[in-house]
Short mmCIF file of C-alpha atoms in Angstrom, two decimals:
data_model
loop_
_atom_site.label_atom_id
_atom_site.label_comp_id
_atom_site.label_asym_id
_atom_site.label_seq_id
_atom_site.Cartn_x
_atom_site.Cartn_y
_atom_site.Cartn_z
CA UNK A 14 128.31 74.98 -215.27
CA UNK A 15 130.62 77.72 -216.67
CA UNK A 16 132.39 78.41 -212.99
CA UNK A 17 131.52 75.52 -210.14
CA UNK A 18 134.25 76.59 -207.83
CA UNK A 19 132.78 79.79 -206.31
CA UNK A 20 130.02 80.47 -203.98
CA UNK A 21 127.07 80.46 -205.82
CA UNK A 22 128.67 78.51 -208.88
CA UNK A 23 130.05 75.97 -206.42
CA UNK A 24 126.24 75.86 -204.66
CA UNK A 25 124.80 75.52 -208.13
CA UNK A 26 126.75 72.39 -209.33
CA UNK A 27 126.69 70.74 -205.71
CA UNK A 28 122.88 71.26 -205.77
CA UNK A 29 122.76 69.78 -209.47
CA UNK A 30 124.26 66.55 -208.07
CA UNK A 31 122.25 65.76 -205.47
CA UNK A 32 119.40 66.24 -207.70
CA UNK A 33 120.57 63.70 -210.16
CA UNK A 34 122.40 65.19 -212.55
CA UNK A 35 125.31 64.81 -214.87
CA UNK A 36 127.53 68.12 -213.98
CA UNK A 37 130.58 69.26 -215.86
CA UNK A 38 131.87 72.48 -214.73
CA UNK A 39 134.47 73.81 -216.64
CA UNK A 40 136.97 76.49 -214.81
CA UNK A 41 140.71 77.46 -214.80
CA UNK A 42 141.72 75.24 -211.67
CA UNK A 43 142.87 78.39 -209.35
CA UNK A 44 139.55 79.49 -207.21
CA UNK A 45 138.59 76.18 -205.46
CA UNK A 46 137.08 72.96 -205.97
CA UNK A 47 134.08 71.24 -207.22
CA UNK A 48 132.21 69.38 -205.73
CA UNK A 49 132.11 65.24 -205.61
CA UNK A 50 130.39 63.64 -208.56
CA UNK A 51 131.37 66.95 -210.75
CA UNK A 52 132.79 66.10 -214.10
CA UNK A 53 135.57 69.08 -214.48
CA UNK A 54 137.65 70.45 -217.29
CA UNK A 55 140.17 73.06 -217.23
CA UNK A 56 140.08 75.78 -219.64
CA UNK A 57 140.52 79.67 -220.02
CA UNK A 58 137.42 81.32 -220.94
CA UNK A 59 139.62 83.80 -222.71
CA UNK A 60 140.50 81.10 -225.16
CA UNK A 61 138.48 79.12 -227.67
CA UNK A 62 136.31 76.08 -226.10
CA UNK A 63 137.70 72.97 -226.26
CA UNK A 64 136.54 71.00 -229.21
CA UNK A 65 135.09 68.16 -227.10
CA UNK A 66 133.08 70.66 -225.58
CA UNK A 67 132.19 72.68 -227.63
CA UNK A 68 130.41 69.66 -229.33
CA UNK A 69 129.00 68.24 -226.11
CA UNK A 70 125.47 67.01 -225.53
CA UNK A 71 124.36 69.79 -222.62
CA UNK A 72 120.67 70.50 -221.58
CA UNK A 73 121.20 73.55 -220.12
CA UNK A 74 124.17 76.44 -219.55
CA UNK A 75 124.85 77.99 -216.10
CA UNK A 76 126.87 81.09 -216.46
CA UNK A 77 127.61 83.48 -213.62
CA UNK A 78 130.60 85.50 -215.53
CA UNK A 79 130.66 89.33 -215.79
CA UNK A 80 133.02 89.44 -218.40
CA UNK A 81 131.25 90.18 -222.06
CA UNK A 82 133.71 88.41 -224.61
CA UNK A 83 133.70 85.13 -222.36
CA UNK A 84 130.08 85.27 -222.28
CA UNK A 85 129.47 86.04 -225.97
CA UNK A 86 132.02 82.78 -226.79
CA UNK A 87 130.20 80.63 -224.88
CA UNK A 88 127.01 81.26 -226.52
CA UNK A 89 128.39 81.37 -229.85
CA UNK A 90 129.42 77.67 -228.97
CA UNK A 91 126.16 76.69 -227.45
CA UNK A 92 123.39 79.03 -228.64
CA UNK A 93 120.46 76.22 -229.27
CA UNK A 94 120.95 75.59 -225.33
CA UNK A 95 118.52 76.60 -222.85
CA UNK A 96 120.80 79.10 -220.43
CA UNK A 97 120.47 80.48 -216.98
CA UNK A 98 122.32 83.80 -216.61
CA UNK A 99 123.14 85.07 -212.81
CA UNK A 100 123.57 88.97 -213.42
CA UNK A 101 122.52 91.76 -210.79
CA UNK A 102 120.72 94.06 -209.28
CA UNK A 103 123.66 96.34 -210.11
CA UNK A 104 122.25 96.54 -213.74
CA UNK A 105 119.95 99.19 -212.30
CA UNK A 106 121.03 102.70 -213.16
CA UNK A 107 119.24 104.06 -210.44
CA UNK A 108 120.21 102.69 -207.27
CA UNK A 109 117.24 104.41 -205.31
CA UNK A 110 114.34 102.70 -208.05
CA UNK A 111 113.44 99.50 -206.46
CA UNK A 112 111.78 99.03 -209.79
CA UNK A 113 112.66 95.59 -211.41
CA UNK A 114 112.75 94.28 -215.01
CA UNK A 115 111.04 96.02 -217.14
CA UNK A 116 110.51 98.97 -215.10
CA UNK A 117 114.04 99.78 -213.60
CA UNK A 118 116.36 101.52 -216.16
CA UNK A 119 119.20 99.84 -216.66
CA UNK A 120 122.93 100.84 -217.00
CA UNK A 121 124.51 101.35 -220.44
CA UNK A 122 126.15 98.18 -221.35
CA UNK A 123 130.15 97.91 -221.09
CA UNK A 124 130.98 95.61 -223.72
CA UNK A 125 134.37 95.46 -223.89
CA UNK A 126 136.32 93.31 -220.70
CA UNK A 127 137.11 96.46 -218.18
CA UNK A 128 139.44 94.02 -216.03
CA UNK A 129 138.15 93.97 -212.67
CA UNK A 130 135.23 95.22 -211.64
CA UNK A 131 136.31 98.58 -210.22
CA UNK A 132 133.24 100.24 -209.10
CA UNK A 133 129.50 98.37 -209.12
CA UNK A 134 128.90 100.86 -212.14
CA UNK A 135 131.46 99.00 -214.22
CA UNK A 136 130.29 95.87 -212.76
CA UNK A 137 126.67 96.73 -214.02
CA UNK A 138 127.34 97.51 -217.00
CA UNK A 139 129.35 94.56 -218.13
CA UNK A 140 126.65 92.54 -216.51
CA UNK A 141 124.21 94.54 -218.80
CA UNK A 142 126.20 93.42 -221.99
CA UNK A 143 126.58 89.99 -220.93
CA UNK A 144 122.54 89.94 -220.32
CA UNK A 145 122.40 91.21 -223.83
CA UNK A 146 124.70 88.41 -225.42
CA UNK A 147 122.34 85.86 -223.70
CA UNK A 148 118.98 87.33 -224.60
CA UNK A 149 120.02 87.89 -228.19
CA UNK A 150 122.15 84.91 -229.12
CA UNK A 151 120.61 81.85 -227.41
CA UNK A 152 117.29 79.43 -228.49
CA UNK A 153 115.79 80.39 -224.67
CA UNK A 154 116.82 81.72 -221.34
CA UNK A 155 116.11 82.69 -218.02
CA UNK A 156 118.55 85.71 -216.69
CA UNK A 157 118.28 86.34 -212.78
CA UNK A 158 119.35 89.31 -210.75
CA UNK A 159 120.25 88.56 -207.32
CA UNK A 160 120.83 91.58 -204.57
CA UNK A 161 122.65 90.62 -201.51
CA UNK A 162 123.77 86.61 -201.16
CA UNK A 163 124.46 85.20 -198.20
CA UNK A 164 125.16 81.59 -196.04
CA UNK A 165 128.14 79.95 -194.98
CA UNK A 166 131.23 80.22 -197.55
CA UNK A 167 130.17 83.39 -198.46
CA UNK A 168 134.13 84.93 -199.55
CA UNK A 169 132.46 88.84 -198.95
CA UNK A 170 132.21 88.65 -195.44
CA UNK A 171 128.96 91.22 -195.25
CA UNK A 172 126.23 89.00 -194.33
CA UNK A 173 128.95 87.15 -191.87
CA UNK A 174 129.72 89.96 -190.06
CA UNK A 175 126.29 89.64 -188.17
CA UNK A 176 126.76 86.18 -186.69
CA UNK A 177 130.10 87.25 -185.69
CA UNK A 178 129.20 89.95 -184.02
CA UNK A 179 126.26 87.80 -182.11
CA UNK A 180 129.47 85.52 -181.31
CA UNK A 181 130.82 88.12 -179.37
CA UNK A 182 127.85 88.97 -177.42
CA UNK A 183 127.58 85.15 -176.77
CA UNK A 184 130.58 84.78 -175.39
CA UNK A 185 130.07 87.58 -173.00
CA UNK A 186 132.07 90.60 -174.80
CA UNK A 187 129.45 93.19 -176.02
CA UNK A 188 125.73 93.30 -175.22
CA UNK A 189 125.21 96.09 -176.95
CA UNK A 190 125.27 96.05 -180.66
CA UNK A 191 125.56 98.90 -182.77
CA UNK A 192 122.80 98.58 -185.65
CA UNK A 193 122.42 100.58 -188.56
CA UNK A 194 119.33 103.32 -189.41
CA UNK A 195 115.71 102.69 -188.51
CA UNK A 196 114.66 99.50 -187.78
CA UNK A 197 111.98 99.88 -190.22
CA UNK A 198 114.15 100.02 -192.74
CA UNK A 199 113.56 97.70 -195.68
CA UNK A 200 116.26 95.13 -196.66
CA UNK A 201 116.75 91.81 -198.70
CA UNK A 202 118.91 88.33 -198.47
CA UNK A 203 119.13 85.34 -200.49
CA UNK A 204 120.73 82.33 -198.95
CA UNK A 205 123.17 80.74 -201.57
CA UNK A 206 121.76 77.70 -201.61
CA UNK A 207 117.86 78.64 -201.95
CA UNK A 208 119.23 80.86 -205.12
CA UNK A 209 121.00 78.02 -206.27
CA UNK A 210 118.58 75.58 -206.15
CA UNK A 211 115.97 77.63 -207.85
CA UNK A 212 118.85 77.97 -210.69
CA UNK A 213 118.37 74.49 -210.90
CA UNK A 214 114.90 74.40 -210.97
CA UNK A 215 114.56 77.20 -214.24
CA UNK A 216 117.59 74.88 -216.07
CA UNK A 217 114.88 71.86 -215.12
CA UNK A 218 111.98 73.76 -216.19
CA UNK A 219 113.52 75.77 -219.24
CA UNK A 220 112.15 78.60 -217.28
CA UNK A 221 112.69 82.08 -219.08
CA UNK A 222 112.19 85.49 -218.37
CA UNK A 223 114.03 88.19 -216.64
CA UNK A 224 113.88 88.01 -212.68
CA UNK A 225 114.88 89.68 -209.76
CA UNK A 226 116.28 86.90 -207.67
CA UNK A 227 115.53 88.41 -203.78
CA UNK A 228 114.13 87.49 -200.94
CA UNK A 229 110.96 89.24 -199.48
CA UNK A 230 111.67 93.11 -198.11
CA UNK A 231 112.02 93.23 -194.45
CA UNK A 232 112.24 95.99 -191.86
CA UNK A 233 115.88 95.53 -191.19
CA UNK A 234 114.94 95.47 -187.33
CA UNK A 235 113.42 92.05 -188.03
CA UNK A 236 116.49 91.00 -189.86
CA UNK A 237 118.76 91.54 -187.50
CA UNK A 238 116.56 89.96 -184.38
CA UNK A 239 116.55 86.95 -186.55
CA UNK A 240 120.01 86.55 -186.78
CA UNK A 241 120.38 86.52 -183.46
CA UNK A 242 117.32 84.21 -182.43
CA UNK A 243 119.63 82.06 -185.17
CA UNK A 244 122.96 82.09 -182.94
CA UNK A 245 121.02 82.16 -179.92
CA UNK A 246 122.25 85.79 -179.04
CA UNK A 247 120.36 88.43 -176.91
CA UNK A 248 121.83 91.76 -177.73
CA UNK A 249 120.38 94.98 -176.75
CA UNK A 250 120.01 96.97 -180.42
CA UNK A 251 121.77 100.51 -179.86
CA UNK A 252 120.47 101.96 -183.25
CA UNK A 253 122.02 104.80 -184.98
CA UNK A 254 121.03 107.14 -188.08
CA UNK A 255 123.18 107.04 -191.38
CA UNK A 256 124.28 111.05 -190.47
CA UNK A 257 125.31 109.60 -187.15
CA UNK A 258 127.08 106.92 -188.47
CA UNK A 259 129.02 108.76 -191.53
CA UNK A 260 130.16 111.69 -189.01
CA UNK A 261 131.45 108.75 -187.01
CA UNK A 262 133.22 107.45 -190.00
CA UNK A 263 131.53 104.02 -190.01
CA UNK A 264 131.23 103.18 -193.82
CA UNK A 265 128.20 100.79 -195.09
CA UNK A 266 127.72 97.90 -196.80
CA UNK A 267 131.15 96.17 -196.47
CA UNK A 268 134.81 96.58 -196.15
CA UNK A 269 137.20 97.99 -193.78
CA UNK A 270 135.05 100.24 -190.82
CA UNK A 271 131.79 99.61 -192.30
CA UNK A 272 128.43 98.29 -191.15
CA UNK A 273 127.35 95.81 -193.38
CA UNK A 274 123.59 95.91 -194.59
CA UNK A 275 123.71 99.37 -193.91
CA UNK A 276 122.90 101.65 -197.37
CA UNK A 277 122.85 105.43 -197.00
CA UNK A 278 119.29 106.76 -197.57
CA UNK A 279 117.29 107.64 -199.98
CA UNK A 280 120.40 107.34 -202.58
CA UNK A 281 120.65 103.47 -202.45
CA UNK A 282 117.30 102.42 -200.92
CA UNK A 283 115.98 101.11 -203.87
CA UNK A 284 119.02 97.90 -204.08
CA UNK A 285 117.65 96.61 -201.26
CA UNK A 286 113.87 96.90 -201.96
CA UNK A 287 113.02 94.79 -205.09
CA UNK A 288 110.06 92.73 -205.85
CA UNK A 289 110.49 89.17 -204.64
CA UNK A 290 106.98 88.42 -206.00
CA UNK A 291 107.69 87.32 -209.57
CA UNK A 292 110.61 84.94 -208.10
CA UNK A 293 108.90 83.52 -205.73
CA UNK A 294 105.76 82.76 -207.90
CA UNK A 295 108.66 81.39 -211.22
CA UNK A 296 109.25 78.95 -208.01
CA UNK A 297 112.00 80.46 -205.18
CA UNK A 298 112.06 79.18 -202.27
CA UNK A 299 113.78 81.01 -199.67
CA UNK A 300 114.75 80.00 -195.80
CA UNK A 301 114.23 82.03 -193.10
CA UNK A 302 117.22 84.20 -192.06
CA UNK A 303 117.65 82.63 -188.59
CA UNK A 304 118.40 79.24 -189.99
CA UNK A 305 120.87 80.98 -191.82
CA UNK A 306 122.11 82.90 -189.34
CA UNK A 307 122.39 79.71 -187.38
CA UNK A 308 124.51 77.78 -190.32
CA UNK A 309 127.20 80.82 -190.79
CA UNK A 310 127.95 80.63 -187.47
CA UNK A 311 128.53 77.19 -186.97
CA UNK A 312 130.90 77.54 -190.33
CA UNK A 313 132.74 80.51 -188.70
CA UNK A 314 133.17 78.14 -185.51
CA UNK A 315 134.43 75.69 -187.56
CA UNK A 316 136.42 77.92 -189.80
CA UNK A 317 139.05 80.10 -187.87
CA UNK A 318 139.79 82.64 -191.38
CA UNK A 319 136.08 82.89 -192.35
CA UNK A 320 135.92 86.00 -194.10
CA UNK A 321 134.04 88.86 -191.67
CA UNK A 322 134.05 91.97 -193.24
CA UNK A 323 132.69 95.35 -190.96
CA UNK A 324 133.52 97.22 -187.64
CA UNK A 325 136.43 95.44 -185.63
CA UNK A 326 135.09 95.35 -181.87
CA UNK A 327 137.57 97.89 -180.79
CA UNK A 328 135.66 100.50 -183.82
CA UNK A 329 132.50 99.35 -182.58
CA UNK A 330 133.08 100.31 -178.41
CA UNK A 331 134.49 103.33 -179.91
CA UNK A 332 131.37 104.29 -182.02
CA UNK A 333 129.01 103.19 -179.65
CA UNK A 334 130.92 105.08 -176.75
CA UNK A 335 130.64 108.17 -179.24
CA UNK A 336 126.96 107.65 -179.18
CA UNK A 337 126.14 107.47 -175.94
#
């Protein structure tokens, strides 16, 4: 595991474990931990592999980077490997195309290391070059795309902001929730640990093949009543169109003022629309969203700085008083 600290990397090696395993996980030692029973060793990707790894006895390669030259070193040191690569959907050049691999153009590659991703264009098109150091340079691969990951840990705060806001209404501040668009608009989750254990499954299987890793497209209207069946909330939906929202100045997707899961229409509809059918047949399995709904918010009870990224209740009785 090239990572093992992070959210999905983290997921991926934990899941490894319990499935019997030997796990090393090599990392720089700043992001986290790994989890028990994980063989670790510290290195800099930017550097040259440690010998004793580099000659190292490994079935498979997990890599999650976005960083070309790290990912063309490590498959110059273990090419005859079979390797799963986690890129994503932000390959796509055209963020309204729901159309997957093979079908959906793709970015033009980046392959020089841009520093931090600074826009998902950037990000998409290192990820691009990295997919192409994989598919060219190793014995056999699987490279999967996720869109939107979510569950407890998740360091974005998007997903979270849902259960936090059904936290609210359950403890009696704010029966009316603001929601984003049409209800019938389509969007996709993966839980981090259904995508991780199906990362396991294609290292297991030598799987290979280019997949979009996403759940099944739902009518967001159903998303969000799951989440709250999952924390046991009762809100009354006060829906509101993406005009409505942007003259209001509520943002989407995440960060400060936004309304996570919310995409402005028709230029980004096609991120959250992709083809869960070719996963799901290579062998995903996915949860449904009220059981994870139910897990983040016992982890944000239990974890008082839980990232929650979106409207702060004050900007959301403002909005909503707009509205009305």
């Amino acid at each position: 595991m090239l990572g093992g600290t992070g959210f999905l990397s983290r997921a991926v090696a934990a899941t490894a474990i319990v499935r019997g395993h030997d796990v090393t996980a090599v990392h720089r030692g700043r992001t986290g931990t790994v989890p028990d029973g994980v063989t670790q060793v510290l290195a800099d990707r930017g550097d040259p592999m440690p010998p004793d790894l580099a000659g190292a006895s490994f079935d498979a390669v997990v890599d999650v980077s976005s960083t070309p030259s790290h990912v063309r070193r490590a498959v110059a040191t273990w090419p005859d490997r079979h390797w799963v690569f986690v890129s994503t959907v932000n390959v796509y050049a055209d963020d309204s195309d729901p159309g997957g691999p093979g079908v959906g153009l793709l970015r033009e590659p980046e392959t020089d290391d841009v520093g931090p991703a600074s826009s998902p264009d950037a990000y998409g098109r290192m990820k691009v070059a990295c997919e192409q150091a994989v598919l060219d340079g190793v014995a056999s691969a699987a490279v999967v795309r996720p869109g939107l990951i979510v569950g407890p840990g998740d360091p974005t705060g998007r997903f979270t902001y849902w259960p936090a806001r059904m936290l609210r209404t359950l403890d009696g501040d704010g029966a009316d929730a603001l929601a984003p668009g049409k209800p019938s608009d389509p969007v996709q989750v993966i839980d981090v640990r259904d995508l991780a254990a199906w990362i396991v499954t294609l290292a297991e299987r030598r799987g290979a093949g280019v997949l979009d890793a996403v759940g099944p497209v739902t009518p967001i209207g159903d998303v969000l009543d799951a989440v709250a069946r999952g924390c046991g909330a009762a809100p009354r939906w006060r829906w509101a169109d993406g005009g409505r929202l942007a003259a209001l100045d509520v943002r989407p997707w995440a960060g400060d003022r936004s309304l996570p899961l919310w995409l402005p229409r028709p230029d980004y509809a096609g991120m959250v629309a992709h083809d869960a059918g070719p996963a799901l047949a290579a062998g995903l399995e996915v949860r449904p969203v009220e059981d994870t709904s139910r897990d983040v918010l016992a982890w944000l009870r239990s974890t008082p700085d839980a990232p929650v990224s979106g409207l702060t209740a004050a900007q959301e009785a403002e909005v909503l008083a707009a509205l009305r």
